[in-house]
CSV table of C-alpha atoms in Angstrom, one decimal:
chain,number,residue,atom,x,y,z
A,1,MET,CA,0.0,0.3,-0.1
A,2,ASN,CA,0.7,2.9,-0.6
A,3,PHE,CA,0.4,5.9,2.0
A,4,LYS,CA,3.6,8.0,0.5
A,5,GLY,CA,5.4,7.0,4.8
A,6,ALA,CA,2.0,8.2,6.8
A,7,PHE,CA,2.7,5.0,8.0
A,8,ARG,CA,6.6,5.7,9.0
A,9,SER,CA,6.6,8.6,10.1
A,10,LYS,CA,7.6,8.7,14.4
A,11,GLU,CA,6.6,12.0,14.2
A,12,LEU,CA,3.1,10.9,13.3
A,13,GLN,CA,2.7,7.9,15.1
A,14,ARG,CA,3.6,10.7,18.3
A,15,ALA,CA,1.2,12.5,17.3
A,16,LEU,CA,-1.4,10.4,16.5
A,17,LYS,CA,-1.5,8.3,20.2
A,18,LYS,CA,-2.1,12.0,21.2
A,19,LEU,CA,-5.0,12.9,20.0
A,20,PRO,CA,-6.7,9.4,19.0
A,21,GLY,CA,-10.0,10.3,18.2
A,22,GLU,CA,-9.4,12.9,15.8
A,23,TYR,CA,-8.0,10.5,13.2
A,24,GLU,CA,-9.6,7.5,14.7
A,25,LYS,CA,-13.6,8.8,13.2
A,26,ASN,CA,-12.0,8.9,9.5
A,27,ILE,CA,-10.7,5.7,9.4
A,28,ILE,CA,-13.8,3.6,11.0
A,29,VAL,CA,-15.6,5.7,8.3
A,30,ALA,CA,-13.6,4.0,5.1
A,31,GLN,CA,-13.3,0.6,6.3
A,32,GLU,CA,-16.8,1.2,7.3
A,33,LYS,CA,-17.8,2.5,4.2
A,34,THR,CA,-15.2,-0.8,2.5
A,35,ALA,CA,-17.1,-3.7,4.5
A,36,LYS,CA,-21.0,-2.3,3.2
A,37,GLU,CA,-19.2,-2.5,-0.4
A,38,ILE,CA,-18.1,-6.1,-0.3
A,39,LEU,CA,-20.6,-7.1,1.6
A,40,LYS,CA,-23.4,-5.4,-1.4
A,41,PHE,CA,-20.4,-7.6,-3.8
A,42,MET,CA,-20.7,-10.5,-2.3
A,43,ARG,CA,-24.2,-10.4,-2.1
A,44,ILE,CA,-24.3,-9.8,-5.9
A,45,MET,CA,-22.1,-12.7,-6.6
A,46,ALA,CA,-23.2,-15.3,-4.3
A,47,PRO,CA,-25.5,-18.6,-6.7
A,48,GLN,CA,-29.0,-17.5,-5.7
A,49,ASP,CA,-30.6,-21.0,-5.7
A,50,SER,CA,-32.9,-20.2,-2.3
A,51,GLY,CA,-30.9,-17.6,-1.5
A,52,GLU,CA,-30.3,-18.4,2.3
A,53,LEU,CA,-26.5,-17.8,1.4
A,54,LYS,CA,-27.1,-14.6,1.4
A,55,SER,CA,-28.9,-13.3,4.5
A,56,GLU,CA,-26.2,-15.9,6.6
A,57,MET,CA,-23.7,-12.6,5.5
A,58,TYR,CA,-22.5,-10.2,8.2
A,59,ILE,CA,-20.3,-7.5,9.2
A,60,GLN,CA,-18.4,-8.3,12.3
A,61,ARG,CA,-16.6,-5.6,14.6
A,62,ASP,CA,-13.6,-6.2,16.5
A,63,ASP,CA,-11.7,-3.8,18.9
A,64,ASN,CA,-14.0,-1.8,19.2
A,65,GLY,CA,-14.8,-1.2,15.8
A,66,ARG,CA,-11.2,-0.6,14.6
A,67,ARG,CA,-10.8,-4.1,13.2
A,68,ILE,CA,-13.9,-4.9,10.3
A,69,SER,CA,-14.6,-7.9,8.3
A,70,VAL,CA,-17.6,-9.7,5.9
A,71,GLU,CA,-18.1,-13.1,6.8
A,72,ALA,CA,-19.8,-15.5,4.4
A,73,ALA,CA,-21.5,-17.0,7.3
A,74,LYS,CA,-22.5,-18.0,10.7
A,75,PRO,CA,-19.3,-19.1,12.4
A,76,ASN,CA,-20.7,-22.0,13.7
A,77,LYS,CA,-19.2,-25.3,11.5
A,78,GLU,CA,-22.1,-26.4,9.0
A,79,ASP,CA,-22.5,-22.9,8.0
A,80,GLN,CA,-18.7,-22.4,7.2
A,81,ILE,CA,-18.5,-25.6,5.9
A,82,LYS,CA,-21.3,-25.0,3.3
A,83,ALA,CA,-19.8,-21.6,2.5
A,84,VAL,CA,-16.7,-23.3,1.6
A,85,ALA,CA,-17.9,-25.5,-0.3
A,86,ILE,CA,-19.6,-23.0,-2.0
A,87,HIS,CA,-16.5,-20.9,-2.1
A,88,VAL,CA,-14.2,-23.6,-3.3
A,89,GLY,CA,-16.0,-26.6,-4.6
A,90,ARG,CA,-15.7,-30.4,-4.2
A,91,THR,CA,-14.3,-33.1,-5.8
A,92,ARG,CA,-14.7,-35.4,-3.2
A,93,GLY,CA,-17.0,-37.1,-1.3
A,94,ASP,CA,-20.3,-38.2,-0.9
A,95,ARG,CA,-22.5,-35.8,-2.2
A,96,GLY,CA,-21.0,-35.3,-5.6
A,97,THR,CA,-18.5,-32.8,-7.0
A,98,THR,CA,-18.9,-28.9,-7.4
A,99,VAL,CA,-17.1,-26.3,-9.5
A,100,GLY,CA,-16.9,-23.2,-6.6
A,101,ILE,CA,-18.0,-20.2,-7.2
A,102,PRO,CA,-15.5,-17.9,-5.9
A,103,TYR,CA,-17.7,-14.9,-5.1
A,104,VAL,CA,-15.8,-14.0,-1.4
A,105,GLY,CA,-12.6,-13.5,-3.2
A,106,ARG,CA,-13.6,-11.8,-5.9
A,107,ALA,CA,-15.6,-8.7,-4.1
A,108,ARG,CA,-12.4,-8.5,-1.5
A,109,GLN,CA,-10.2,-8.4,-4.5
A,110,ILE,CA,-12.8,-5.5,-5.9
A,111,GLY,CA,-13.2,-3.1,-3.0
A,112,LYS,CA,-9.4,-3.6,-2.3
A,113,ALA,CA,-8.4,-0.5,-4.2
A,114,LYS,CA,-10.8,1.5,-3.1
A,115,HIS,CA,-10.4,0.5,0.6
A,116,LYS,CA,-6.6,1.5,-0.8
A,117,GLY,CA,-7.3,4.9,-1.4
A,118,ARG,CA,-9.9,5.4,1.4
A,119,MET,CA,-7.4,4.7,3.8
A,120,ASN,CA,-4.9,7.0,1.7
A,121,ARG,CA,-7.1,9.8,2.2
A,122,ALA,CA,-8.0,9.4,5.6
A,123,LEU,CA,-4.5,9.1,6.4
A,124,LEU,CA,-3.3,11.9,4.6
A,125,LYS,CA,-6.3,14.1,6.4
A,126,ALA,CA,-5.2,12.6,9.7
A,127,ARG,CA,-2.0,14.3,9.2
A,128,LYS,CA,-3.6,17.4,7.7
A,129,ASP,CA,-6.1,17.8,10.9
A,130,LEU,CA,-2.8,17.3,13.3
A,131,GLY,CA,-0.7,19.7,12.0
A,132,LEU,CA,1.7,17.7,10.1
A,133,ARG,CA,0.9,18.0,6.3
A,134,LYS,CA,-0.3,21.5,5.0
């Protein structure tokens, strides 16, 4: 990722530790927007047999909203196995073989470029707000 040295600046790191609320808001907004976008792409690209798979997708937030992930299935074993089987496909087993539909990886790939730009802008805005950039 190209953040133009934003992470490497010791001066920026010290300033961000002093004023965490000033920059976290911008970063969390950027992460939320990307997560919602990826979830939308996943729901569009997921197979539409019964609609059950789409209804199980959700956004998970950890660490006071700092870490956001888009989950393709509920955290129980059966739903995770089903989501992986649809995404990757099955090559053996008692229920036959299937071809995978890589909706998770494709959605992440599409959202990745936009996320890089959003995070870059959020960090540069934080630097400007903290007086480290004009």
